[in-house]
PDB file of C-alpha atoms in Angstrom:
ATOM      1  CA  MET H   1      -0.298   0.277  -0.243  1.00  0.00           C
ATOM      2  CA  ASP H   2       0.890   3.497  -0.756  1.00  0.00           C
ATOM      3  CA  ILE H   3       1.863   6.188   1.562  1.00  0.00           C
ATOM      4  CA  ILE H   4      -1.298   7.976   0.193  1.00  0.00           C
ATOM      5  CA  ALA H   5      -3.961   4.646   0.621  1.00  0.00           C
ATOM      6  CA  GLU H   6      -1.921   4.423   3.847  1.00  0.00           C
ATOM      7  CA  LEU H   7      -3.367   7.718   4.975  1.00  0.00           C
ATOM      8  CA  GLU H   8      -6.281   7.850   3.346  1.00  0.00           C
ATOM      9  CA  SER H   9      -7.183   4.285   5.856  1.00  0.00           C
ATOM     10  CA  MET H  10      -6.139   5.990   8.921  1.00  0.00           C
ATOM     11  CA  ALA H  11      -7.962   8.861   8.071  1.00  0.00           C
ATOM     12  CA  VAL H  12     -11.542   6.507   7.339  1.00  0.00           C
ATOM     13  CA  ASN H  13     -10.848   4.513  10.916  1.00  0.00           C
ATOM     14  CA  VAL H  14     -10.109   8.226  12.586  1.00  0.00           C
ATOM     15  CA  ALA H  15     -13.900   9.110  11.364  1.00  0.00           C
ATOM     16  CA  ALA H  16     -15.267   5.867  11.946  1.00  0.00           C
ATOM     17  CA  GLU H  17     -14.366   5.792  15.411  1.00  0.00           C
ATOM     18  CA  GLU H  18     -16.997   6.560  18.085  1.00  0.00           C
ATOM     19  CA  ASP H  19     -19.476   5.516  21.224  1.00  0.00           C
ATOM     20  CA  ILE H  20     -19.665   1.625  21.125  1.00  0.00           C
ATOM     21  CA  PRO H  21     -23.187   1.082  20.948  1.00  0.00           C
ATOM     22  CA  ASP H  22     -24.239  -2.056  23.463  1.00  0.00           C
ATOM     23  CA  VAL H  23     -25.266  -4.124  19.847  1.00  0.00           C
ATOM     24  CA  ASP H  24     -21.940  -4.013  18.876  1.00  0.00           C
ATOM     25  CA  VAL H  25     -20.574  -4.969  22.158  1.00  0.00           C
ATOM     26  CA  GLU H  26     -23.574  -7.792  21.906  1.00  0.00           C
ATOM     27  CA  ARG H  27     -22.425  -9.025  18.681  1.00  0.00           C
ATOM     28  CA  TRP H  28     -18.968  -9.408  19.281  1.00  0.00           C
ATOM     29  CA  GLN H  29     -20.571 -11.852  22.406  1.00  0.00           C
ATOM     30  CA  THR H  30     -21.826 -13.850  19.981  1.00  0.00           C
ATOM     31  CA  LEU H  31     -19.365 -13.600  17.456  1.00  0.00           C
ATOM     32  CA  PHE H  32     -15.929 -14.100  19.622  1.00  0.00           C
ATOM     33  CA  GLY H  33     -17.177 -15.978  22.456  1.00  0.00           C
ATOM     34  CA  PHE H  34     -16.395 -12.987  24.849  1.00  0.00           C
ATOM     35  CA  THR H  35     -18.027 -11.255  27.990  1.00  0.00           C
ATOM     36  CA  PHE H  36     -19.582  -8.454  27.622  1.00  0.00           C
ATOM     37  CA  SER H  37     -16.293  -6.223  29.368  1.00  0.00           C
ATOM     38  CA  GLU H  38     -14.249  -8.623  26.894  1.00  0.00           C
ATOM     39  CA  ALA H  39     -16.638  -7.420  23.706  1.00  0.00           C
ATOM     40  CA  PHE H  40     -16.202  -3.603  24.943  1.00  0.00           C
ATOM     41  CA  ALA H  41     -12.305  -3.619  25.576  1.00  0.00           C
ATOM     42  CA  ALA H  42     -12.059  -5.373  22.478  1.00  0.00           C
ATOM     43  CA  LEU H  43     -14.249  -2.870  20.356  1.00  0.00           C
ATOM     44  CA  GLU H  44     -12.548  -0.102  22.372  1.00  0.00           C
ATOM     45  CA  ALA H  45      -9.078  -0.749  21.136  1.00  0.00           C
ATOM     46  CA  TYR H  46      -9.731  -2.168  18.155  1.00  0.00           C
ATOM     47  CA  ARG H  47     -11.124   1.204  17.336  1.00  0.00           C
ATOM     48  CA  ASN H  48      -8.771   3.075  18.198  1.00  0.00           C
ATOM     49  CA  ASP H  49      -6.491   1.543  16.616  1.00  0.00           C
ATOM     50  CA  PHE H  50      -5.816   3.757  13.554  1.00  0.00           C
ATOM     51  CA  THR H  51      -3.400   1.742  11.397  1.00  0.00           C
ATOM     52  CA  ARG H  52      -5.735  -1.017  11.435  1.00  0.00           C
ATOM     53  CA  ALA H  53      -6.249  -2.407   8.213  1.00  0.00           C
ATOM     54  CA  ARG H  54      -9.337  -2.407   5.901  1.00  0.00           C
ATOM     55  CA  ILE H  55     -10.858  -4.608   3.250  1.00  0.00           C
ATOM     56  CA  SER H  56     -11.299  -3.955  -0.114  1.00  0.00           C
ATOM     57  CA  ASP H  57     -15.355  -2.040  -0.767  1.00  0.00           C
ATOM     58  CA  GLU H  58     -15.219  -4.950  -3.867  1.00  0.00           C
ATOM     59  CA  LEU H  59     -14.562  -7.828  -1.285  1.00  0.00           C
ATOM     60  CA  TRP H  60     -16.832  -6.575   0.785  1.00  0.00           C
ATOM     61  CA  GLU H  61     -19.967  -6.446  -1.829  1.00  0.00           C
ATOM     62  CA  THR H  62     -18.908  -9.834  -2.463  1.00  0.00           C
ATOM     63  CA  VAL H  63     -19.250 -11.646   0.387  1.00  0.00           C
ATOM     64  CA  LYS H  64     -21.539  -9.663   2.509  1.00  0.00           C
ATOM     65  CA  ALA H  65     -25.040 -11.182   2.747  1.00  0.00           C
ATOM     66  CA  GLU H  66     -23.074 -13.888   3.932  1.00  0.00           C
ATOM     67  CA  LYS H  67     -21.273 -12.311   6.545  1.00  0.00           C
ATOM     68  CA  LEU H  68     -23.983 -10.194   7.606  1.00  0.00           C
ATOM     69  CA  ALA H  69     -26.439 -13.887   7.543  1.00  0.00           C
ATOM     70  CA  GLU H  70     -23.869 -14.967   9.661  1.00  0.00           C
ATOM     71  CA  GLY H  71     -24.064 -11.958  12.268  1.00  0.00           C
ATOM     72  CA  TYR H  72     -21.594 -10.427  11.033  1.00  0.00           C
ATOM     73  CA  ASP H  73     -21.138  -5.849   9.926  1.00  0.00           C
ATOM     74  CA  ARG H  74     -18.166  -5.192   7.584  1.00  0.00           C
ATOM     75  CA  GLU H  75     -16.480  -3.310  10.817  1.00  0.00           C
ATOM     76  CA  ALA H  76     -16.780  -7.195  12.871  1.00  0.00           C
ATOM     77  CA  PHE H  77     -15.978  -9.245  10.082  1.00  0.00           C
ATOM     78  CA  GLU H  78     -12.338  -7.236   9.890  1.00  0.00           C
ATOM     79  CA  TYR H  79     -11.832  -7.786  12.778  1.00  0.00           C
ATOM     80  CA  TYR H  80     -11.978 -11.573  12.616  1.00  0.00           C
ATOM     81  CA  LEU H  81      -9.602 -11.263   9.437  1.00  0.00           C
ATOM     82  CA  ALA H  82      -7.360  -9.295  11.634  1.00  0.00           C
ATOM     83  CA  ARG H  83      -7.224 -11.562  14.890  1.00  0.00           C
ATOM     84  CA  PRO H  84      -5.403 -14.883  15.379  1.00  0.00           C
ATOM     85  CA  GLN H  85      -7.355 -17.415  14.333  1.00  0.00           C
ATOM     86  CA  THR H  86      -8.607 -20.055  16.874  1.00  0.00           C
ATOM     87  CA  ARG H  87     -11.435 -23.031  16.390  1.00  0.00           C
ATOM     88  CA  ASP H  88     -14.847 -22.687  16.970  1.00  0.00           C
ATOM     89  CA  VAL H  89     -15.656 -25.400  19.082  1.00  0.00           C
ATOM     90  CA  CYS H  90     -19.246 -25.405  17.498  1.00  0.00           C
ATOM     91  CA  ARG H  91     -17.738 -25.621  13.655  1.00  0.00           C
ATOM     92  CA  GLN H  92     -14.613 -27.104  13.623  1.00  0.00           C
ATOM     93  CA  TYR H  93     -14.133 -27.199   9.688  1.00  0.00           C
ATOM     94  CA  ASP H  94     -11.698 -29.553   7.779  1.00  0.00           C
ATOM     95  CA  ASP H  95     -10.108 -27.018   4.837  1.00  0.00           C
ATOM     96  CA  ASP H  96     -10.850 -29.187   2.224  1.00  0.00           C
ATOM     97  CA  LYS H  97     -13.130 -29.544   2.155  1.00  0.00           C
ATOM     98  CA  GLY H  98     -14.615 -25.587   2.112  1.00  0.00           C
ATOM     99  CA  SER H  99     -14.649 -23.383  -0.293  1.00  0.00           C
ATOM    100  CA  TYR H 100     -13.395 -20.276  -0.981  1.00  0.00           C
ATOM    101  CA  ILE H 101     -13.116 -16.579  -2.914  1.00  0.00           C
ATOM    102  CA  VAL H 102      -9.461 -15.902  -4.425  1.00  0.00           C
ATOM    103  CA  GLN H 103     -10.021 -11.841  -5.997  1.00  0.00           C
ATOM    104  CA  LEU H 104      -7.823 -11.613  -9.023  1.00  0.00           C
ATOM    105  CA  ALA H 105      -4.724  -8.801  -8.574  1.00  0.00           C
ATOM    106  CA  GLY H 106      -1.585  -8.934  -9.031  1.00  0.00           C
ATOM    107  CA  PRO H 107       0.293 -11.751 -10.527  1.00  0.00           C
ATOM    108  CA  LEU H 108      -2.993 -13.863 -10.171  1.00  0.00           C
ATOM    109  CA  HIS H 109      -4.909 -11.285 -12.240  1.00  0.00           C
ATOM    110  CA  THR H 110      -6.785 -14.013 -14.774  1.00  0.00           C
ATOM    111  CA  PRO H 111      -8.583 -17.056 -14.145  1.00  0.00           C
ATOM    112  CA  GLU H 112      -6.001 -18.690 -16.286  1.00  0.00           C
ATOM    113  CA  THR H 113      -3.160 -17.801 -14.556  1.00  0.00           C
ATOM    114  CA  LEU H 114      -5.135 -19.362 -11.199  1.00  0.00           C
ATOM    115  CA  GLN H 115      -5.707 -21.911 -12.292  1.00  0.00           C
ATOM    116  CA  GLU H 116      -1.755 -22.607 -13.675  1.00  0.00           C
ATOM    117  CA  ALA H 117      -1.564 -21.421  -9.786  1.00  0.00           C
ATOM    118  CA  ALA H 118      -3.361 -23.483  -8.453  1.00  0.00           C
ATOM    119  CA  SER H 119      -2.897 -26.634 -10.550  1.00  0.00           C
ATOM    120  CA  LEU H 120      -6.844 -26.400 -11.304  1.00  0.00           C
ATOM    121  CA  ASN H 121      -7.747 -29.126 -13.401  1.00  0.00           C
ATOM    122  CA  LYS H 122     -10.303 -25.818 -15.469  1.00  0.00           C
ATOM    123  CA  ILE H 123     -10.334 -22.612 -15.525  1.00  0.00           C
ATOM    124  CA  PRO H 124     -12.646 -21.600 -12.365  1.00  0.00           C
ATOM    125  CA  ALA H 125     -15.610 -19.327 -13.207  1.00  0.00           C
ATOM    126  CA  LEU H 126     -15.170 -15.660 -11.765  1.00  0.00           C
ATOM    127  CA  VAL H 127     -17.572 -13.359  -9.841  1.00  0.00           C
ATOM    128  CA  SER H 128     -17.866  -9.444  -9.965  1.00  0.00           C
ATOM    129  CA  GLY H 129     -17.820  -7.310  -6.882  1.00  0.00           C
ATOM    130  CA  VAL H 130     -18.730  -3.630  -7.260  1.00  0.00           C
ATOM    131  CA  GLY H 131     -17.178  -1.579  -5.335  1.00  0.00           C
ATOM    132  CA  GLU H 132     -16.515   2.715  -4.413  1.00  0.00           C
ATOM    133  CA  SER H 133     -13.190   2.076  -6.223  1.00  0.00           C
ATOM    134  CA  GLY H 134     -14.947   0.123  -9.062  1.00  0.00           C
ATOM    135  CA  GLN H 135     -15.134  -3.387 -10.579  1.00  0.00           C
ATOM    136  CA  ALA H 136     -13.011  -6.548  -8.676  1.00  0.00           C
ATOM    137  CA  GLN H 137     -13.952 -10.305  -9.930  1.00  0.00           C
ATOM    138  CA  PHE H 138     -12.822 -13.612  -7.733  1.00  0.00           C
ATOM    139  CA  CYS H 139     -12.703 -17.304  -8.806  1.00  0.00           C
ATOM    140  CA  GLU H 140     -14.288 -20.142  -6.286  1.00  0.00           C
ATOM    141  CA  ILE H 141     -11.645 -22.633  -4.940  1.00  0.00           C
ATOM    142  CA  ASP H 142     -12.051 -25.153  -2.980  1.00  0.00           C
ATOM    143  CA  GLY H 143      -9.810 -26.287   0.218  1.00  0.00           C
ATOM    144  CA  ALA H 144      -7.337 -28.568  -1.748  1.00  0.00           C
ATOM    145  CA  ALA H 145      -6.594 -25.533  -3.960  1.00  0.00           C
ATOM    146  CA  LYS H 146      -6.204 -23.553  -1.772  1.00  0.00           C
ATOM    147  CA  THR H 147      -3.430 -25.160  -0.330  1.00  0.00           C
ATOM    148  CA  ARG H 148      -1.495 -25.811  -3.375  1.00  0.00           C
ATOM    149  CA  LEU H 149      -2.212 -21.548  -3.990  1.00  0.00           C
ATOM    150  CA  LEU H 150      -0.797 -20.843  -0.592  1.00  0.00           C
ATOM    151  CA  SER H 151       2.250 -22.996  -1.464  1.00  0.00           C
ATOM    152  CA  TRP H 152       2.651 -21.618  -4.708  1.00  0.00           C
ATOM    153  CA  ALA H 153       2.735 -17.991  -3.434  1.00  0.00           C
ATOM    154  CA  ALA H 154       4.791 -19.104  -0.504  1.00  0.00           C
ATOM    155  CA  LYS H 155       7.829 -19.466  -3.249  1.00  0.00           C
ATOM    156  CA  HIS H 156       7.412 -17.472  -6.254  1.00  0.00           C
ATOM    157  CA  HIS H 157       5.856 -14.396  -3.904  1.00  0.00           C
ATOM    158  CA  CYS H 158       7.836 -14.762  -0.088  1.00  0.00           C
ATOM    159  CA  GLY H 159       7.346 -11.821   1.079  1.00  0.00           C
ATOM    160  CA  GLY H 160       6.113 -10.246  -1.172  1.00  0.00           C
ATOM    161  CA  PHE H 161       2.341 -11.083  -2.752  1.00  0.00           C
ATOM    162  CA  LYS H 162      -0.555 -11.977  -1.324  1.00  0.00           C
ATOM    163  CA  PRO H 163      -3.508 -13.737  -2.238  1.00  0.00           C
ATOM    164  CA  THR H 164      -6.885 -12.598  -1.034  1.00  0.00           C
ATOM    165  CA  ILE H 165      -8.548 -15.511  -0.404  1.00  0.00           C
ATOM    166  CA  VAL H 166     -12.125 -15.488   2.203  1.00  0.00           C
ATOM    167  CA  ARG H 167     -13.722 -18.744   3.201  1.00  0.00           C
ATOM    168  CA  LEU H 168     -17.561 -19.246   1.816  1.00  0.00           C
ATOM    169  CA  SER H 169     -19.338 -20.955   4.928  1.00  0.00           C
ATOM    170  CA  LYS H 170     -21.604 -22.991   1.973  1.00  0.00           C
ATOM    171  CA  ALA H 171     -23.160 -25.804   1.675  1.00  0.00           C
ATOM    172  CA  LYS H 172     -22.686 -28.854  -0.832  1.00  0.00           C
ATOM    173  CA  LYS H 173     -24.337 -29.771  -3.813  1.00  0.00           C
ATOM    174  CA  GLU H 174     -22.476 -32.434  -6.045  1.00  0.00           C
ATOM    175  CA  LEU H 175     -25.679 -34.131  -7.513  1.00  0.00           C
ATOM    176  CA  CYS H 176     -24.894 -36.939  -9.798  1.00  0.00           C
ATOM    177  CA  ARG H 177     -25.827 -36.616 -13.684  1.00  0.00           C
ATOM    178  CA  ASN H 178     -25.734 -40.907 -13.138  1.00  0.00           C
ATOM    179  CA  THR H 179     -27.482 -42.350 -10.445  1.00  0.00           C
ATOM    180  CA  GLN H 180     -29.895 -40.088  -7.318  1.00  0.00           C
ATOM    181  CA  ALA H 181     -26.725 -39.811  -4.783  1.00  0.00           C
ATOM    182  CA  PRO H 182     -26.980 -38.031  -2.580  1.00  0.00           C
ATOM    183  CA  MET H 183     -29.677 -39.825  -1.453  1.00  0.00           C
ATOM    184  CA  LEU H 184     -32.293 -39.037   1.285  1.00  0.00           C
ATOM    185  CA  GLY H 185     -31.489 -42.056   3.475  1.00  0.00           C
ATOM    186  CA  ASN H 186     -30.551 -44.412   0.979  1.00  0.00           C
ATOM    187  CA  GLU H 187     -27.517 -45.307  -0.752  1.00  0.00           C
ATOM    188  CA  PRO H 188     -27.925 -45.375  -4.725  1.00  0.00           C
ATOM    189  CA  THR H 189     -24.594 -46.492  -5.623  1.00  0.00           C
ATOM    190  CA  LEU H 190     -24.929 -49.783  -4.410  1.00  0.00           C
ATOM    191  CA  PRO H 191     -25.968 -52.526  -7.052  1.00  0.00           C
ATOM    192  CA  GLN H 192     -29.283 -53.233  -5.233  1.00  0.00           C
ATOM    193  CA  ASN H 193     -29.882 -49.799  -4.956  1.00  0.00           C
ATOM    194  CA  ARG H 194     -28.750 -48.610  -9.207  1.00  0.00           C
ATOM    195  CA  PRO H 195     -31.488 -47.930 -11.569  1.00  0.00           C
ATOM    196  CA  ASP H 196     -31.661 -51.600 -13.825  1.00  0.00           C
ATOM    197  CA  ASP H 197     -32.832 -48.914 -17.057  1.00  0.00           C
ATOM    198  CA  ALA H 198     -29.854 -47.370 -18.659  1.00  0.00           C
ATOM    199  CA  ALA H 199     -31.272 -44.592 -20.249  1.00  0.00           C
ATOM    200  CA  PHE H 200     -31.818 -43.704 -16.458  1.00  0.00           C
ATOM    201  CA  LYS H 201     -32.014 -39.944 -15.414  1.00  0.00           C
ATOM    202  CA  PRO H 202     -31.651 -38.664 -12.144  1.00  0.00           C
ATOM    203  CA  THR H 203     -34.158 -36.060 -10.833  1.00  0.00           C
ATOM    204  CA  PRO H 204     -33.719 -33.533 -10.132  1.00  0.00           C
ATOM    205  CA  LEU H 205     -31.091 -32.693 -12.083  1.00  0.00           C
ATOM    206  CA  PRO H 206     -28.129 -30.474 -10.607  1.00  0.00           C
ATOM    207  CA  GLY H 207     -29.303 -27.237 -12.712  1.00  0.00           C
ATOM    208  CA  GLN H 208     -32.967 -27.797 -12.579  1.00  0.00           C
ATOM    209  CA  TYR H 209     -35.400 -24.973 -11.580  1.00  0.00           C
ATOM    210  CA  PRO H 210     -37.162 -25.002 -10.147  1.00  0.00           C
ATOM    211  CA  VAL H 211     -36.853 -27.631  -7.532  1.00  0.00           C
ATOM    212  CA  TRP H 212     -38.863 -28.253  -4.731  1.00  0.00           C
ATOM    213  CA  TYR H 213     -36.921 -28.274  -1.100  1.00  0.00           C
ATOM    214  CA  PHE H 214     -37.726 -29.843   1.666  1.00  0.00           C
ATOM    215  CA  PHE H 215     -37.515 -28.020   5.171  1.00  0.00           C
ATOM    216  CA  TYR H 216     -37.649 -28.833   8.768  1.00  0.00           C
ATOM    217  CA  GLY H 217     -36.254 -26.282  10.736  1.00  0.00           C
ATOM    218  CA  THR H 218     -35.587 -23.091  10.976  1.00  0.00           C
ATOM    219  CA  LEU H 219     -36.189 -22.462   6.704  1.00  0.00           C
ATOM    220  CA  ALA H 220     -40.464 -24.096   7.239  1.00  0.00           C
ATOM    221  CA  GLU H 221     -40.657 -20.576   9.513  1.00  0.00           C
ATOM    222  CA  PRO H 222     -41.856 -18.093   6.924  1.00  0.00           C
ATOM    223  CA  ALA H 223     -40.039 -15.192   8.667  1.00  0.00           C
ATOM    224  CA  VAL H 224     -36.847 -16.369   7.939  1.00  0.00           C
ATOM    225  CA  LEU H 225     -37.103 -17.368   4.805  1.00  0.00           C
ATOM    226  CA  SER H 226     -38.608 -14.446   3.778  1.00  0.00           C
ATOM    227  CA  GLN H 227     -35.413 -12.389   4.862  1.00  0.00           C
ATOM    228  CA  HIS H 228     -32.522 -14.254   3.586  1.00  0.00           C
ATOM    229  CA  LEU H 229     -34.784 -14.571   0.098  1.00  0.00           C
ATOM    230  CA  GLY H 230     -36.162 -11.235   0.527  1.00  0.00           C
ATOM    231  CA  LEU H 231     -39.758 -12.438  -0.246  1.00  0.00           C
ATOM    232  CA  GLN H 232     -42.248  -9.372  -0.273  1.00  0.00           C
ATOM    233  CA  ASP H 233     -44.720 -11.824  -0.137  1.00  0.00           C
ATOM    234  CA  THR H 234     -45.507 -14.301   2.378  1.00  0.00           C
ATOM    235  CA  PRO H 235     -44.075 -17.709   1.701  1.00  0.00           C
ATOM    236  CA  THR H 236     -46.322 -20.289   0.489  1.00  0.00           C
ATOM    237  CA  TYR H 237     -45.431 -23.469   1.857  1.00  0.00           C
ATOM    238  CA  ILE H 238     -46.898 -27.012   1.989  1.00  0.00           C
ATOM    239  CA  PRO H 239     -46.927 -29.477   4.492  1.00  0.00           C
ATOM    240  CA  ALA H 240     -45.473 -32.862   4.024  1.00  0.00           C
ATOM    241  CA  ARG H 241     -42.486 -35.418   4.869  1.00  0.00           C
ATOM    242  CA  VAL H 242     -40.084 -37.298   3.771  1.00  0.00           C
ATOM    243  CA  SER H 243     -38.939 -40.979   4.633  1.00  0.00           C
ATOM    244  CA  GLY H 244     -35.509 -42.358   5.740  1.00  0.00           C
ATOM    245  CA  GLY H 245     -33.794 -39.873   7.863  1.00  0.00           C
ATOM    246  CA  ARG H 246     -34.468 -38.655  11.747  1.00  0.00           C
ATOM    247  CA  VAL H 247     -33.932 -34.707  12.982  1.00  0.00           C
ATOM    248  CA  ARG H 248     -30.921 -34.649  15.434  1.00  0.00           C
ATOM    249  CA  THR H 249     -29.117 -31.658  16.900  1.00  0.00           C
ATOM    250  CA  TRP H 250     -25.302 -30.341  17.001  1.00  0.00           C
ATOM    251  CA  ALA H 251     -24.314 -27.479  19.128  1.00  0.00           C
ATOM    252  CA  GLY H 252     -26.830 -27.985  21.275  1.00  0.00           C
ATOM    253  CA  ARG H 253     -29.527 -26.057  19.157  1.00  0.00           C
ATOM    254  CA  TYR H 254     -28.706 -26.563  15.589  1.00  0.00           C
ATOM    255  CA  LYS H 255     -31.438 -29.144  14.121  1.00  0.00           C
ATOM    256  CA  ALA H 256     -29.733 -32.213  11.641  1.00  0.00           C
ATOM    257  CA  LEU H 257     -30.803 -34.246   9.693  1.00  0.00           C
ATOM    258  CA  VAL H 258     -29.073 -37.430   9.656  1.00  0.00           C
ATOM    259  CA  ASP H 259     -29.357 -40.518   7.482  1.00  0.00           C
ATOM    260  CA  ALA H 260     -31.909 -43.073   9.108  1.00  0.00           C
ATOM    261  CA  PRO H 261     -33.358 -45.629   6.339  1.00  0.00           C
ATOM    262  CA  GLY H 262     -36.970 -46.596   7.435  1.00  0.00           C
ATOM    263  CA  GLU H 263     -38.022 -43.135   9.735  1.00  0.00           C
ATOM    264  CA  ILE H 264     -40.548 -40.702   8.545  1.00  0.00           C
ATOM    265  CA  VAL H 265     -39.435 -36.591   9.680  1.00  0.00           C
ATOM    266  CA  SER H 266     -42.429 -34.279   8.824  1.00  0.00           C
ATOM    267  CA  GLY H 267     -42.252 -30.567   7.591  1.00  0.00           C
ATOM    268  CA  SER H 268     -42.999 -28.300   4.792  1.00  0.00           C
ATOM    269  CA  ALA H 269     -42.337 -28.511   1.973  1.00  0.00           C
ATOM    270  CA  PHE H 270     -41.501 -24.629  -0.476  1.00  0.00           C
ATOM    271  CA  LEU H 271     -41.011 -24.527  -4.339  1.00  0.00           C
ATOM    272  CA  VAL H 272     -37.495 -23.345  -4.900  1.00  0.00           C
ATOM    273  CA  GLN H 273     -36.898 -20.826  -8.364  1.00  0.00           C
ATOM    274  CA  SER H 274     -33.652 -20.032  -9.030  1.00  0.00           C
ATOM    275  CA  ARG H 275     -30.475 -20.644  -8.193  1.00  0.00           C
ATOM    276  CA  PRO H 276     -29.941 -17.052  -6.786  1.00  0.00           C
ATOM    277  CA  GLU H 277     -32.636 -18.269  -4.437  1.00  0.00           C
ATOM    278  CA  GLU H 278     -31.168 -21.924  -3.703  1.00  0.00           C
ATOM    279  CA  ASP H 279     -27.217 -20.124  -2.973  1.00  0.00           C
ATOM    280  CA  ALA H 280     -28.697 -17.740  -0.554  1.00  0.00           C
ATOM    281  CA  LEU H 281     -29.960 -21.198   1.416  1.00  0.00           C
ATOM    282  CA  ARG H 282     -27.118 -22.401   0.800  1.00  0.00           C
ATOM    283  CA  PHE H 283     -25.556 -19.914   2.646  1.00  0.00           C
ATOM    284  CA  TYR H 284     -27.598 -20.115   5.331  1.00  0.00           C
ATOM    285  CA  GLU H 285     -27.488 -23.575   5.790  1.00  0.00           C
ATOM    286  CA  THR H 286     -23.436 -23.472   5.887  1.00  0.00           C
ATOM    287  CA  ASP H 287     -20.689 -25.829   4.830  1.00  0.00           C
ATOM    288  CA  LYS H 288     -22.154 -28.606   7.795  1.00  0.00           C
ATOM    289  CA  TYR H 289     -24.627 -29.448   5.320  1.00  0.00           C
ATOM    290  CA  GLU H 290     -24.735 -30.870   2.288  1.00  0.00           C
ATOM    291  CA  VAL H 291     -27.627 -30.477  -0.546  1.00  0.00           C
ATOM    292  CA  VAL H 292     -29.324 -34.283  -1.196  1.00  0.00           C
ATOM    293  CA  ARG H 293     -32.543 -36.135  -2.946  1.00  0.00           C
ATOM    294  CA  CYS H 294     -35.167 -36.671  -1.838  1.00  0.00           C
ATOM    295  CA  LYS H 295     -39.095 -37.883  -1.895  1.00  0.00           C
ATOM    296  CA  ILE H 296     -41.376 -35.251  -0.307  1.00  0.00           C
ATOM    297  CA  THR H 297     -44.045 -36.651   0.483  1.00  0.00           C
ATOM    298  CA  THR H 298     -47.087 -34.581   0.329  1.00  0.00           C
ATOM    299  CA  GLN H 299     -51.231 -34.760   0.673  1.00  0.00           C
ATOM    300  CA  SER H 300     -51.697 -35.156  -3.102  1.00  0.00           C
ATOM    301  CA  GLU H 301     -48.337 -36.340  -4.476  1.00  0.00           C
ATOM    302  CA  VAL H 302     -44.417 -37.232  -3.701  1.00  0.00           C
ATOM    303  CA  LEU H 303     -42.289 -35.322  -5.539  1.00  0.00           C
ATOM    304  CA  ASP H 304     -38.957 -35.256  -6.236  1.00  0.00           C
ATOM    305  CA  GLY H 305     -36.874 -32.764  -4.633  1.00  0.00           C
ATOM    306  CA  LEU H 306     -33.761 -31.869  -2.317  1.00  0.00           C
ATOM    307  CA  THR H 307     -32.730 -31.222   1.376  1.00  0.00           C
ATOM    308  CA  PHE H 308     -30.403 -30.332   3.864  1.00  0.00           C
ATOM    309  CA  ARG H 309     -28.325 -32.897   5.552  1.00  0.00           C
ATOM    310  CA  PHE H 310     -26.442 -33.020   8.110  1.00  0.00           C
ATOM    311  CA  ASP H 311     -22.781 -32.745   6.633  1.00  0.00           C
ATOM    312  CA  GLY H 312     -20.507 -33.726   9.462  1.00  0.00           C
ATOM    313  CA  THR H 313     -19.699 -36.350  12.015  1.00  0.00           C
ATOM    314  CA  GLU H 314     -21.127 -38.702  14.478  1.00  0.00           C
ATOM    315  CA  ARG H 315     -18.972 -37.178  16.821  1.00  0.00           C
ATOM    316  CA  ASP H 316     -20.457 -33.394  15.592  1.00  0.00           C
ATOM    317  CA  LEU H 317     -24.286 -34.651  16.810  1.00  0.00           C
ATOM    318  CA  ASP H 318     -25.713 -34.042  19.868  1.00  0.00           C
TER     319      ASP H 318
END
């Protein structure tokens, strides 16, 4: 960063200095596990550090919807990135399973250069963000690619360039195009569960919209769903049930749908209209869940649909 940019950043930080509202203190308590006094002290120290780094407008606009859903505002997210990282006991992530976005900048200025640096099999798709300083571009990679990219950066740009990488906490969706896998309460790849017809096409298809979803937790609450999908009207649910699952909990309060052949879970069916709507739901559920196929039974019919299954281990469950 040059001296002018550094001074501008300090000026922004000084301008942001003000009394600390209780709502900010409570946010930091929730996000970082502080007591009230610890959160107040951390906020005070952070705001008094006029040299603290600020993320770009482009990066914030790209991750804003997800981070707001997780309870962050921009300041809390910047603090999260700057503080020494400790593992959250409620969310013990496996980096190799995670998804990340990388800002295209410096030697990583195109998807092709990122592909080469991270040893990707194909050119990653672009995601654009717009901020006060203009347009910025990002690419999404997985955890294994992130590890390779950091190794590349350390080897070729030691002490200099450092890629901007932010984790995306998003439910995995990897629907097979040849079998019904992954399927709630069923392993479609086993010989006895494989389709006999060579022309069989699984449903729903990976990119099929609109698509029915089965909700069994907070997404079955109209206020929650409306908030995260930006709906103007009250969402329309259909009472429904799925077989092959059981609802448990993790971290003492979050509902977790797990495989349980022969068992039934009651909830609601909702028709998701588009990929942006689905992405909003996947960000809400986080990467502690995965999207799987299921048979949704309503009062009048059986629907081929999707639901969010817990993607942790037995040890994670209560």
